[in-house]
């Protein structure tokens, strides 16, 4: 899967990307919201830090709304979890986290998206 990581802690982002690459994923890292918004590339998964100093991350959630969006949070609050989930993010994982837990969440939501597509396909088929 192709994954974008939006995280201003570069060493953390590089560590996560390195581990995801070991599991066969392709990763791109961006430190700012603006850099990530200026892309015309398809990603399967968006790993979005809610701790981007002074940056509004909601445009990322809006732009990548058709993708799997997982929030990486330092602490749980309305600003870091509840409101972004209401805006369209799928789930969150609290830092520090085990990479296996992140992989599990990615696989879970990828399977869920595939099942949604199948349901739409079968629904369309049954209507005919």
PDB file of C-alpha atoms in Angstrom:
ATOM      1  CA  UNK A   1       0.000   0.000   0.000  1.00  0.00           C
ATOM      2  CA  UNK A   2       1.056   3.566  -0.615  1.00  0.00           C
ATOM      3  CA  UNK A   3       1.141   5.561   2.620  1.00  0.00           C
ATOM      4  CA  UNK A   4       1.623   9.269   3.281  1.00  0.00           C
ATOM      5  CA  UNK A   5       2.938  10.328   6.674  1.00  0.00           C
ATOM      6  CA  UNK A   6       2.252  13.923   7.725  1.00  0.00           C
ATOM      7  CA  UNK A   7       4.388  14.464  10.810  1.00  0.00           C
ATOM      8  CA  UNK A   8       6.619  17.392  11.781  1.00  0.00           C
ATOM      9  CA  UNK A   9       8.820  15.226  14.018  1.00  0.00           C
ATOM     10  CA  UNK A  10      11.030  14.054  11.159  1.00  0.00           C
ATOM     11  CA  UNK A  11      12.932  11.380  13.094  1.00  0.00           C
ATOM     12  CA  UNK A  12       9.666   9.810  14.232  1.00  0.00           C
ATOM     13  CA  UNK A  13       8.257   9.918  10.695  1.00  0.00           C
ATOM     14  CA  UNK A  14      11.423   8.334   9.291  1.00  0.00           C
ATOM     15  CA  UNK A  15      11.315   5.610  11.924  1.00  0.00           C
ATOM     16  CA  UNK A  16       7.672   4.801  11.143  1.00  0.00           C
ATOM     17  CA  UNK A  17       8.323   4.868   7.392  1.00  0.00           C
ATOM     18  CA  UNK A  18      11.332   2.585   7.729  1.00  0.00           C
ATOM     19  CA  UNK A  19       9.329   0.015   9.641  1.00  0.00           C
ATOM     20  CA  UNK A  20       6.382   0.225   7.225  1.00  0.00           C
ATOM     21  CA  UNK A  21       8.746  -0.250   4.294  1.00  0.00           C
ATOM     22  CA  UNK A  22      10.025  -3.413   5.990  1.00  0.00           C
ATOM     23  CA  UNK A  23       6.422  -4.666   5.888  1.00  0.00           C
ATOM     24  CA  UNK A  24       6.227  -3.974   2.134  1.00  0.00           C
ATOM     25  CA  UNK A  25       4.536  -0.579   2.112  1.00  0.00           C
ATOM     26  CA  UNK A  26       5.603   2.460   0.100  1.00  0.00           C
ATOM     27  CA  UNK A  27       5.879   5.645   2.191  1.00  0.00           C
ATOM     28  CA  UNK A  28       6.213   9.381   1.589  1.00  0.00           C
ATOM     29  CA  UNK A  29       6.897  11.816   4.428  1.00  0.00           C
ATOM     30  CA  UNK A  30       5.783  15.447   4.653  1.00  0.00           C
ATOM     31  CA  UNK A  31       6.452  17.788   7.563  1.00  0.00           C
ATOM     32  CA  UNK A  32       3.851  20.422   6.723  1.00  0.00           C
ATOM     33  CA  UNK A  33       0.203  20.437   5.770  1.00  0.00           C
ATOM     34  CA  UNK A  34       0.894  22.672   2.768  1.00  0.00           C
ATOM     35  CA  UNK A  35       3.438  20.217   1.328  1.00  0.00           C
ATOM     36  CA  UNK A  36       0.947  17.367   1.638  1.00  0.00           C
ATOM     37  CA  UNK A  37      -1.902  19.398   0.145  1.00  0.00           C
ATOM     38  CA  UNK A  38       0.065  20.227  -3.004  1.00  0.00           C
ATOM     39  CA  UNK A  39       0.174  16.592  -4.108  1.00  0.00           C
ATOM     40  CA  UNK A  40      -1.603  14.952  -7.003  1.00  0.00           C
ATOM     41  CA  UNK A  41      -0.674  11.431  -5.954  1.00  0.00           C
ATOM     42  CA  UNK A  42      -3.055   8.684  -4.818  1.00  0.00           C
ATOM     43  CA  UNK A  43      -2.436   7.239  -1.368  1.00  0.00           C
ATOM     44  CA  UNK A  44      -4.190   4.304   0.248  1.00  0.00           C
ATOM     45  CA  UNK A  45      -3.471   5.410   3.821  1.00  0.00           C
ATOM     46  CA  UNK A  46      -2.850   8.775   5.470  1.00  0.00           C
ATOM     47  CA  UNK A  47      -1.008   8.803   8.795  1.00  0.00           C
ATOM     48  CA  UNK A  48      -1.698  12.255  10.196  1.00  0.00           C
ATOM     49  CA  UNK A  49      -0.190  13.750  13.313  1.00  0.00           C
ATOM     50  CA  UNK A  50      -2.597  15.928  15.272  1.00  0.00           C
ATOM     51  CA  UNK A  51       0.370  17.583  16.934  1.00  0.00           C
ATOM     52  CA  UNK A  52       1.526  19.694  13.983  1.00  0.00           C
ATOM     53  CA  UNK A  53       2.743  22.877  15.647  1.00  0.00           C
ATOM     54  CA  UNK A  54       0.599  25.802  14.520  1.00  0.00           C
ATOM     55  CA  UNK A  55      -0.835  23.983  11.502  1.00  0.00           C
ATOM     56  CA  UNK A  56      -4.465  23.268  10.706  1.00  0.00           C
ATOM     57  CA  UNK A  57      -4.627  19.594   9.704  1.00  0.00           C
ATOM     58  CA  UNK A  58      -8.348  19.562   8.780  1.00  0.00           C
ATOM     59  CA  UNK A  59      -7.635  20.330   5.081  1.00  0.00           C
ATOM     60  CA  UNK A  60      -5.694  17.043   4.960  1.00  0.00           C
ATOM     61  CA  UNK A  61      -8.724  15.175   6.290  1.00  0.00           C
ATOM     62  CA  UNK A  62     -10.929  16.877   3.692  1.00  0.00           C
ATOM     63  CA  UNK A  63      -8.562  16.277   0.755  1.00  0.00           C
ATOM     64  CA  UNK A  64      -7.962  12.613   1.546  1.00  0.00           C
ATOM     65  CA  UNK A  65     -11.520  11.829   2.691  1.00  0.00           C
ATOM     66  CA  UNK A  66     -11.758   8.824   0.341  1.00  0.00           C
ATOM     67  CA  UNK A  67      -8.625   7.297   1.859  1.00  0.00           C
ATOM     68  CA  UNK A  68      -7.965   5.586   5.158  1.00  0.00           C
ATOM     69  CA  UNK A  69      -6.982   8.321   7.626  1.00  0.00           C
ATOM     70  CA  UNK A  70      -5.331   7.280  10.879  1.00  0.00           C
ATOM     71  CA  UNK A  71      -4.489   9.955  13.431  1.00  0.00           C
ATOM     72  CA  UNK A  72      -1.261   9.775  15.400  1.00  0.00           C
ATOM     73  CA  UNK A  73      -1.935  11.519  18.707  1.00  0.00           C
ATOM     74  CA  UNK A  74       0.254  12.430  21.671  1.00  0.00           C
ATOM     75  CA  UNK A  75      -2.706  12.806  24.014  1.00  0.00           C
ATOM     76  CA  UNK A  76      -6.429  12.205  23.768  1.00  0.00           C
ATOM     77  CA  UNK A  77      -8.764  15.207  23.745  1.00  0.00           C
ATOM     78  CA  UNK A  78     -11.594  16.677  21.707  1.00  0.00           C
ATOM     79  CA  UNK A  79      -9.083  18.631  19.603  1.00  0.00           C
ATOM     80  CA  UNK A  80      -6.826  15.662  18.842  1.00  0.00           C
ATOM     81  CA  UNK A  81      -9.315  12.797  18.521  1.00  0.00           C
ATOM     82  CA  UNK A  82     -13.042  13.533  18.764  1.00  0.00           C
ATOM     83  CA  UNK A  83     -13.267  16.495  16.387  1.00  0.00           C
ATOM     84  CA  UNK A  84     -10.961  15.000  13.704  1.00  0.00           C
ATOM     85  CA  UNK A  85     -12.942  11.737  13.818  1.00  0.00           C
ATOM     86  CA  UNK A  86     -16.153  13.715  13.309  1.00  0.00           C
ATOM     87  CA  UNK A  87     -14.474  15.491  10.377  1.00  0.00           C
ATOM     88  CA  UNK A  88     -13.793  12.197   8.595  1.00  0.00           C
ATOM     89  CA  UNK A  89     -10.714  10.497  10.048  1.00  0.00           C
ATOM     90  CA  UNK A  90     -11.198   6.776  10.628  1.00  0.00           C
ATOM     91  CA  UNK A  91      -9.265   5.980  13.778  1.00  0.00           C
ATOM     92  CA  UNK A  92      -6.362   7.036  15.970  1.00  0.00           C
ATOM     93  CA  UNK A  93      -3.308   5.526  17.560  1.00  0.00           C
ATOM     94  CA  UNK A  94      -1.611   7.040  20.588  1.00  0.00           C
ATOM     95  CA  UNK A  95       2.126   7.755  20.518  1.00  0.00           C
ATOM     96  CA  UNK A  96       4.296   5.932  21.327  1.00  0.00           C
ATOM     97  CA  UNK A  97       2.822   2.890  19.618  1.00  0.00           C
ATOM     98  CA  UNK A  98       3.969  -0.511  18.496  1.00  0.00           C
ATOM     99  CA  UNK A  99       4.323  -0.775  14.726  1.00  0.00           C
ATOM    100  CA  UNK A 100       2.413  -4.081  14.792  1.00  0.00           C
ATOM    101  CA  UNK A 101      -0.631  -2.265  16.181  1.00  0.00           C
ATOM    102  CA  UNK A 102      -0.406   0.307  13.390  1.00  0.00           C
ATOM    103  CA  UNK A 103      -0.112  -2.464  10.785  1.00  0.00           C
ATOM    104  CA  UNK A 104      -3.153  -4.192  12.302  1.00  0.00           C
ATOM    105  CA  UNK A 105      -5.219  -1.003  12.025  1.00  0.00           C
ATOM    106  CA  UNK A 106      -4.099  -0.432   8.428  1.00  0.00           C
ATOM    107  CA  UNK A 107      -5.041  -4.003   7.444  1.00  0.00           C
ATOM    108  CA  UNK A 108      -8.366  -3.736   9.256  1.00  0.00           C
ATOM    109  CA  UNK A 109      -9.438  -0.543   7.480  1.00  0.00           C
ATOM    110  CA  UNK A 110      -8.110  -1.757   4.135  1.00  0.00           C
ATOM    111  CA  UNK A 111     -10.266  -4.903   4.447  1.00  0.00           C
ATOM    112  CA  UNK A 112     -13.225  -2.769   5.501  1.00  0.00           C
ATOM    113  CA  UNK A 113     -12.849  -0.526   2.410  1.00  0.00           C
ATOM    114  CA  UNK A 114     -12.676  -3.592   0.162  1.00  0.00           C
ATOM    115  CA  UNK A 115     -15.859  -5.004   1.722  1.00  0.00           C
ATOM    116  CA  UNK A 116     -17.624  -1.671   1.205  1.00  0.00           C
ATOM    117  CA  UNK A 117     -16.721  -1.740  -2.493  1.00  0.00           C
ATOM    118  CA  UNK A 118     -17.957  -5.333  -2.800  1.00  0.00           C
ATOM    119  CA  UNK A 119     -21.261  -4.439  -1.134  1.00  0.00           C
ATOM    120  CA  UNK A 120     -21.788  -1.587  -3.582  1.00  0.00           C
ATOM    121  CA  UNK A 121     -20.933  -3.879  -6.500  1.00  0.00           C
ATOM    122  CA  UNK A 122     -23.288  -6.626  -5.310  1.00  0.00           C
ATOM    123  CA  UNK A 123     -26.025  -4.088  -4.589  1.00  0.00           C
ATOM    124  CA  UNK A 124     -25.746  -2.706  -8.115  1.00  0.00           C
ATOM    125  CA  UNK A 125     -25.788  -6.217  -9.540  1.00  0.00           C
ATOM    126  CA  UNK A 126     -28.902  -7.208  -7.576  1.00  0.00           C
ATOM    127  CA  UNK A 127     -30.783  -4.090  -8.708  1.00  0.00           C
ATOM    128  CA  UNK A 128     -30.431  -5.228 -12.309  1.00  0.00           C
TER     129      UNK A 128
END
